[in-house]
Amino acid sequence: MINETMYGYGASKSSIREIAAYGAARKAQIGAENVFDFSLGNPSVPAPAEVAASLKASAELPPAQVHGYTPANGLPACREAVAASLSRRFSAEMGERPVADADDLYITCGAAASLTITLHAVTNPGDEVIVIAPYFPEYRVWIETCGCTCVEVMADASTFQIDADAVAAAVTERTAAVIIDSPNNPVGTVYTRETLEKLAAALERRGQETGHPIYLISDEPYREITYGAEVPWVPAIYERTIVCYSYSKSLSLPGERIGWVLVPPTNPEHDRLVPTVAGAGRTLGFVCAPAIFQRVLIDCVDVPSDVDAYARNREALTRGLAEAGYEYIEPAGAFYLWVKALELDASAFFERAKAHELLPVPSDSFGCPGWVRVGYCVSYETIVNSMPAWQALAAEYK
Amino acid sequence: MINETMYGYGASKSSIREIAAYGAARKAQIGAENVFDFSLGNPSVPAPAEVAASLKASAELPPAQVHGYTPANGLPACREAVAASLSRRFSAEMGERPVADADDLYITCGAAASLTITLHAVTNPGDEVIVIAPYFPEYRVWIETCGCTCVEVMADASTFQIDADAVAAAVTERTAAVIIDSPNNPVGTVYTRETLEKLAAALERRGQETGHPIYLISDEPYREITYGAEVPWVPAIYERTIVCYSYSKSLSLPGERIGWVLVPPTNPEHDRLVPTVAGAGRTLGFVCAPAIFQRVLIDCVDVPSDVDAYARNREALTRGLAEAGYEYIEPAGAFYLWVKALELDASAFFERAKAHELLPVPSDSFGCPGWVRVGYCVSYETIVNSMPAWQALAAEYK
């Protein structure tokens, strides 16, 4: 018999992808310039030239040298390059402690793989995993696929920083892990050092009280996309951290599926977690990450992200929406603006926005009522040209 | 708590990969030319020049056009190219019935992904999945990860064709699916039309008797690697077939992870299976297959596999081993030779082979005693130069 759970996940698509599909169809109907699609997190900044150079160089090599199986955890040279880069960047925060060695890394087919692998490694069926709402909606899918319960803890209602007391209150004896992502999707918040220290203290205390240490899964695809804010290195603050990363946003390679899981050497369960991550990857069907993009990482691991275009978009969008009377959370990172809906029901607000050809994502999809996410990883012209529509939408509510 | 099942799968590596790792270490010790590593299925034939040309062409395009997210089931142009190719090749076998439409395909990150996705789509925890022993050992890992039982049915002891009566006898009310792969890994058998028709009749009969239709998962990464044998199109013979494919062997791209799942339009459950496959991919963490290799498929889907090198290796290996007195199954496809161990215990035989620097894979890994798999996807020189060692090994047993 067909697996009805899988049917359900396939038949009810991600609401973000549904809006994007509507946007694409609508563009075909009325012209791309007349639809303002802010739904997807597909980077508008192109991959840096170094990526193309690396791909061409690989294509010149003997194919057997490039396209063969790599070790399941990735090419040693790739893991060495990533570990060296992380060590350069975060050793100051770690003090005397090591940041990462090549063997602590497991190269993955992107952020989704990093997260499903990590969740399968640190949970058992019946466990609970805490997410900070609003949150990336696929977290729930992946948590439930592990046979676990997704427990939503609302972020602080005004700052959207983590509410450590609320997390502490939500921890039970079945809590296996907490997932955080900073810079945050969908809000654009960057968690401060103080926020993370409070969270760490709460998790350590509650872990001791329940007798079950709690893992912190730090999902960091937006680490490089910031506007001046510090993004603290989480393993320096909480020992039982596992870091999940992807180059989808930093190198603008979302379709190529390349990222990693890091089990920091300071994690007290390190020696058992490393093979457990490998075992989870094996069972899910990840043989290795795409070999040619492992080579791209060797060449491009330290290529800086081009954040200027996003910064310019952010400036134009926030200024325009402020002038039109919208409230929003000032984003410190990522490329999303979290805008207050002009009525309580975000989905109803979205329907009215849609009538103006504006396509943000209603916040219900992220486990939080009353807002929309406006992805500004679009062309500058899209933002500028959308302003009359935003103004007309606001006028309807006056 | 760490998931002990995943730890187990990570700590106990694939025996094939363990032998390969031993081989690599041994080569470093005594020189690559002195170790005859027949363990891995890493193609020795390089990827065709068309692949490099496609990669270079993609690297010349605007990066946003190439590296962005694709639809979860793959670029429409990629699915159209694959569907058109399949239709050209197999419409004669299907008679009036359609072979494949673009929307019947789900492009995957390689064969392992194709199989884990398909297994998650057509099984429920507690089900049984039948494999034909000897079989690719990861089948068991993936079946068990679905919460199912892996039921081994031995192939015919002399021909290694499927024993349809034995399969029929193994079917229970909990049987969800049967996995076959032809050309077969590890034996190199190609299942004849007669074999497949008998299997289909047995599955149809037993499906009716148990009241549960049975899915046939046809895993076909070696379809293009044959030495004259016909490889029948399985959906033409059994309606409830799902085809899993990979370009790892046909285009020599095992590290790049690109393949597909086909739900044939003739499958009676087609309309529900298509979203179920997508749902399974979503839950396992497969967002899309590597975008640049989806473009490679558009350019290279009909590039013929270079089988000549394997044919030459096969000839030299079988002739050499026959002269040395070994028995083996004449391989009709793939690039493995199934050689009878010279003692009952294949692992003991392997240890003695190892002393001669010969590294086949003992058949116990494949759920079958008394044989070894000799992968001839190696250089011709490796085969020729290994002959004195094979002879010396045989002499020990005289």
Coordinates of C-alpha atoms in Angstrom, one line a residue, chain A residues 43-382:
Chain A
P43 CA 19.4 34.3 -4.1
S44 CA 19.2 37.1 -6.7
V45 CA 22.9 37.7 -6.4
P46 CA 24.7 35.4 -8.9
A47 CA 27.3 32.9 -7.8
P48 CA 30.7 34.5 -7.7
A49 CA 33.0 34.2 -10.8
E50 CA 35.3 31.9 -8.8
V51 CA 32.6 29.2 -8.9
A52 CA 32.5 29.2 -12.7
A53 CA 36.3 29.2 -12.8
S54 CA 36.4 26.2 -10.5
L55 CA 33.8 24.3 -12.5
K56 CA 35.7 24.9 -15.8
A57 CA 39.0 23.8 -14.2
S58 CA 37.3 20.6 -13.0
A59 CA 35.9 20.0 -16.5
E60 CA 39.4 20.2 -17.9
L61 CA 40.7 17.5 -15.5
P62 CA 40.6 13.7 -16.4
P63 CA 36.9 12.9 -15.7
A64 CA 37.7 9.9 -13.5
Q65 CA 39.6 12.2 -11.2
V66 CA 36.6 14.5 -10.8
H67 CA 33.4 12.5 -11.0
G68 CA 34.1 9.3 -9.1
Y69 CA 32.6 8.4 -5.7
T70 CA 34.1 10.5 -2.9
P71 CA 34.3 9.1 0.7
A72 CA 30.8 9.3 2.2
N73 CA 31.8 12.2 4.5
G74 CA 33.5 14.1 1.6
L75 CA 36.8 14.6 -0.1
P76 CA 39.6 14.9 2.5
A77 CA 40.8 18.1 0.7
C78 CA 37.3 19.6 0.9
R79 CA 36.9 18.8 4.6
E80 CA 40.4 20.2 5.3
A81 CA 39.6 23.4 3.4
V82 CA 36.4 23.9 5.3
A83 CA 37.9 23.0 8.7
A84 CA 40.8 25.4 8.1
S85 CA 38.5 28.2 7.2
L86 CA 36.3 27.7 10.2
S87 CA 39.3 27.5 12.4
R88 CA 40.7 30.8 11.1
R89 CA 37.4 32.5 11.6
F90 CA 36.3 31.2 15.0
S91 CA 39.3 30.2 17.0
A92 CA 39.3 33.5 18.8
E93 CA 35.8 32.8 20.1
M94 CA 36.7 29.3 21.1
G95 CA 39.7 30.4 23.1
E96 CA 42.0 27.5 23.7
R97 CA 39.6 24.9 22.3
P98 CA 39.7 23.5 18.8
V99 CA 37.1 24.7 16.2
A100 CA 37.0 22.0 13.7
D101 CA 39.1 19.2 12.2
A102 CA 38.5 17.7 8.8
D103 CA 37.2 14.5 10.3
D104 CA 34.6 16.5 12.3
L105 CA 32.8 17.5 9.1
Y106 CA 30.4 15.5 7.0
I107 CA 29.8 17.2 3.6
T108 CA 26.1 17.1 2.6
C109 CA 23.7 17.6 -0.3
G110 CA 22.7 21.0 1.1
A111 CA 21.0 22.4 4.2
A112 CA 18.0 20.1 4.0
A113 CA 20.3 17.1 4.0
S114 CA 22.3 18.6 6.9
L115 CA 19.1 18.9 9.0
T116 CA 17.5 15.5 8.2
I117 CA 20.8 13.8 8.8
T118 CA 21.4 15.6 12.1
L119 CA 17.8 15.1 13.3
H120 CA 18.0 11.4 12.5
A121 CA 21.3 11.2 14.4
V122 CA 20.2 12.9 17.7
T123 CA 16.6 11.9 18.0
N124 CA 14.7 8.7 18.6
P125 CA 11.0 8.1 17.8
G126 CA 8.8 9.6 20.5
D127 CA 11.2 12.4 21.3
E128 CA 10.4 16.1 21.1
V129 CA 12.3 18.8 19.2
I130 CA 11.8 22.5 20.0
V131 CA 11.7 25.1 17.2
I132 CA 11.6 28.8 17.8
A133 CA 8.4 30.2 16.1
P134 CA 8.2 31.7 13.6
Y135 CA 10.3 29.0 11.9
F136 CA 11.2 27.5 8.5
P137 CA 8.2 25.2 7.9
E138 CA 10.2 22.2 6.6
Y139 CA 11.6 21.8 10.2
R140 CA 8.2 20.3 11.2
V141 CA 8.2 17.9 8.2
W142 CA 11.7 16.7 9.0
I143 CA 11.1 16.4 12.8
E144 CA 7.8 14.5 12.3
T145 CA 9.5 12.1 9.8
C146 CA 11.9 11.1 12.6
G147 CA 8.8 10.0 14.6
C148 CA 9.2 13.0 16.9
T149 CA 6.9 15.9 18.0
C150 CA 7.6 19.4 16.8
V151 CA 7.2 21.7 19.8
E152 CA 6.8 25.4 18.9
V153 CA 8.1 28.0 21.3
M154 CA 7.3 31.6 20.4
A155 CA 10.1 34.0 20.1
D156 CA 10.0 37.2 22.1
A157 CA 6.9 39.1 20.6
S158 CA 8.7 42.4 20.2
T159 CA 12.3 41.6 19.4
F160 CA 11.9 38.1 17.9
Q161 CA 15.0 37.1 19.9
I162 CA 14.8 33.6 21.6
D163 CA 12.7 33.6 24.8
A164 CA 15.0 31.4 26.9
D165 CA 12.5 31.2 29.7
A166 CA 9.9 29.9 27.4
V167 CA 12.3 27.4 25.9
A168 CA 13.2 26.2 29.4
A169 CA 9.5 25.8 30.2
A170 CA 8.9 23.8 27.1
V171 CA 11.7 21.3 27.8
T172 CA 10.4 17.9 29.0
E173 CA 12.1 14.6 29.6
R174 CA 11.5 13.8 26.0
T175 CA 13.2 16.9 24.6
A176 CA 16.1 15.7 22.3
A177 CA 17.1 18.9 20.6
V178 CA 16.4 22.5 19.9
I179 CA 16.8 23.9 16.4
I180 CA 17.8 27.6 15.9
D181 CA 18.8 29.5 12.8
S182 CA 20.5 32.8 13.0
P183 CA 20.4 35.0 10.9
N184 CA 16.8 33.9 11.1
N185 CA 14.5 32.8 8.4
P186 CA 11.8 34.2 8.3
V187 CA 12.4 37.2 10.5
G188 CA 15.9 38.3 9.7
T189 CA 16.9 38.5 13.3
V190 CA 20.4 37.7 14.4
Y191 CA 20.6 36.2 17.8
T192 CA 22.8 38.2 20.1
R193 CA 25.5 36.7 22.2
E194 CA 23.3 37.5 25.3
T195 CA 20.4 35.6 23.8
L196 CA 22.5 32.6 23.0
E197 CA 24.1 32.6 26.5
K198 CA 20.7 32.7 28.1
L199 CA 19.5 29.9 25.9
A200 CA 22.7 27.9 26.7
A201 CA 22.2 28.4 30.4
A202 CA 18.5 27.3 30.1
L203 CA 19.4 24.2 28.2
E204 CA 22.2 23.2 30.5
R205 CA 19.9 23.7 33.6
R206 CA 16.9 21.9 32.1
G207 CA 19.1 19.1 30.7
Q208 CA 20.5 18.4 34.2
E209 CA 17.0 18.6 35.7
T210 CA 15.5 16.2 33.3
G211 CA 18.6 13.9 33.2
H212 CA 18.8 14.2 29.4
P213 CA 21.4 16.4 27.8
I214 CA 19.8 18.5 25.0
Y215 CA 21.4 19.0 21.6
L216 CA 21.4 22.4 20.0
I217 CA 21.1 22.3 16.2
S218 CA 22.4 25.5 14.8
D219 CA 21.2 25.9 11.2
E220 CA 23.3 28.6 9.6
P221 CA 22.7 29.0 5.9
Y222 CA 22.4 32.8 6.3
R223 CA 25.6 33.2 8.4
E224 CA 27.3 35.3 5.7
I225 CA 24.3 37.4 4.8
T226 CA 24.4 40.2 7.5
Y227 CA 24.3 43.9 7.7
G228 CA 26.9 44.6 10.3
A229 CA 25.6 42.4 13.1
E230 CA 27.9 39.9 14.8
V231 CA 26.8 36.2 14.4
P232 CA 28.4 34.4 17.4
W233 CA 29.9 31.0 16.9
V234 CA 27.4 28.8 18.8
P235 CA 29.7 25.9 19.8
A236 CA 31.7 28.5 21.8
I237 CA 28.6 29.1 23.9
Y238 CA 26.9 25.7 24.2
E239 CA 28.9 22.5 24.1
R240 CA 26.3 20.1 22.7
T241 CA 25.9 22.1 19.5
I242 CA 25.9 20.6 16.0
V243 CA 26.3 23.1 13.2
C244 CA 24.4 22.7 9.9
Y245 CA 25.6 24.8 7.0
S246 CA 24.8 25.2 3.3
Y247 CA 26.4 27.3 0.5
S248 CA 23.0 27.9 -1.1
K249 CA 22.9 31.5 0.1
S250 CA 26.6 32.4 0.7
L251 CA 27.8 31.2 -2.7
S252 CA 24.3 31.4 -4.4
L253 CA 24.2 27.7 -5.2
P254 CA 20.8 26.6 -3.9
G255 CA 20.2 24.2 -6.8
E256 CA 23.5 22.5 -6.5
R257 CA 23.0 21.1 -3.0
I258 CA 26.2 21.5 -1.1
G259 CA 26.7 22.1 2.6
W260 CA 28.0 20.3 5.7
V261 CA 27.3 19.1 9.2
L262 CA 29.9 19.9 11.8
V263 CA 30.2 17.9 15.1
P264 CA 32.5 20.2 17.0
P265 CA 35.4 18.4 18.7
T266 CA 34.3 20.1 21.9
N267 CA 30.9 18.3 21.8
P268 CA 31.1 15.8 24.7
E269 CA 29.5 13.1 22.5
H270 CA 31.8 13.9 19.5
D271 CA 33.3 10.5 19.1
R272 CA 30.0 8.7 18.9
L273 CA 28.2 11.5 17.1
V274 CA 30.6 11.5 14.1
P275 CA 29.7 7.9 13.0
T276 CA 26.1 8.5 13.9
V277 CA 25.9 11.4 11.5
A278 CA 27.5 9.1 8.8
G279 CA 25.0 6.4 9.6
A280 CA 22.1 8.7 9.3
G281 CA 23.4 9.9 5.9
R282 CA 23.8 6.4 4.7
T283 CA 20.3 5.3 5.7
L284 CA 18.6 8.3 4.1
G285 CA 20.3 7.6 0.8
F286 CA 23.1 10.2 0.7
V287 CA 26.1 8.4 -0.8
C288 CA 28.2 11.5 -1.0
A289 CA 27.7 15.2 -1.8
P290 CA 28.1 16.2 -5.5
A291 CA 31.8 15.7 -6.2
I292 CA 32.4 18.7 -8.5
F293 CA 30.9 21.0 -5.9
Q294 CA 33.1 19.5 -3.2
R295 CA 35.9 20.8 -5.5
V296 CA 34.2 24.2 -5.7
L297 CA 34.4 24.4 -1.9
I298 CA 38.1 23.7 -2.0
D299 CA 38.5 26.6 -4.4
C300 CA 35.9 29.0 -3.0
V301 CA 35.5 28.4 0.7
D302 CA 36.8 31.8 1.6
V303 CA 35.2 33.8 -1.3
P304 CA 33.2 36.5 0.4
S305 CA 29.4 36.7 -0.1
D306 CA 28.2 39.7 -2.1
V307 CA 25.9 41.3 0.4
D308 CA 25.8 44.7 -1.2
A309 CA 22.8 44.0 -3.5
Y310 CA 20.8 42.6 -0.6
A311 CA 21.7 45.7 1.5
R312 CA 20.5 48.0 -1.2
N313 CA 17.3 46.1 -1.6
R314 CA 16.8 46.1 2.2
E315 CA 17.3 49.8 2.3
A316 CA 14.8 50.5 -0.5
L317 CA 12.2 48.0 0.8
T318 CA 12.3 49.2 4.5
R319 CA 12.2 52.9 3.5
G320 CA 9.4 52.4 1.1
L321 CA 7.3 50.3 3.4
A322 CA 7.9 52.6 6.3
E323 CA 6.7 55.5 4.2
A324 CA 3.6 53.5 3.3
G325 CA 2.9 53.0 7.0
Y326 CA 3.9 49.4 7.4
E327 CA 5.5 48.0 10.6
Y328 CA 8.3 45.5 10.3
I329 CA 11.2 44.0 12.2
E330 CA 14.5 45.7 11.2
P331 CA 16.4 42.8 9.7
A332 CA 20.0 42.3 10.9
G333 CA 20.7 39.4 8.5
A334 CA 19.3 37.0 5.8
F335 CA 17.2 38.6 3.0
Y336 CA 13.7 38.6 4.5
L337 CA 11.6 41.4 5.9
W338 CA 9.0 40.5 8.5
V339 CA 6.2 42.8 8.0
K340 CA 3.1 43.2 10.2
A341 CA -0.1 42.2 8.3
L342 CA -2.6 45.1 8.2
E343 CA -5.3 42.8 9.7
L344 CA -5.1 40.0 12.2
D345 CA -5.5 37.2 9.7
A346 CA -2.3 37.0 7.7
S347 CA -3.8 34.7 5.1
A348 CA -6.7 37.2 4.5
F349 CA -4.1 40.0 4.2
F350 CA -2.1 37.9 1.8
E351 CA -5.2 37.4 -0.4
R352 CA -5.7 41.2 -0.6
A353 CA -2.0 41.7 -1.3
K354 CA -2.3 39.1 -4.1
A355 CA -5.0 41.2 -5.7
H356 CA -2.3 43.9 -6.1
E357 CA 0.1 41.3 -7.6
L358 CA 2.2 41.3 -4.3
L359 CA 3.3 37.8 -3.3
P360 CA 4.8 37.7 0.2
V361 CA 4.3 34.6 2.4
P362 CA 1.7 34.7 5.1
S363 CA 3.2 34.0 8.6
D364 CA 0.9 31.2 9.4
S365 CA 3.2 29.0 7.3
F366 CA 5.9 29.8 9.8
G367 CA 3.9 29.0 12.9
C368 CA 3.1 32.5 13.8
P369 CA 0.0 34.6 13.1
G370 CA -0.3 38.2 11.9
W371 CA 2.7 38.8 9.7
V372 CA 4.1 38.2 6.2
R373 CA 7.6 37.4 5.0
V374 CA 8.8 39.6 2.2
G375 CA 11.9 38.0 0.5
Y376 CA 14.1 40.7 -0.9
C377 CA 16.4 38.4 -2.7
V378 CA 14.9 39.8 -5.9
S379 CA 15.9 42.5 -8.4
Y380 CA 16.2 46.1 -7.2
E381 CA 13.6 47.0 -9.8
T382 CA 11.1 44.6 -8.4

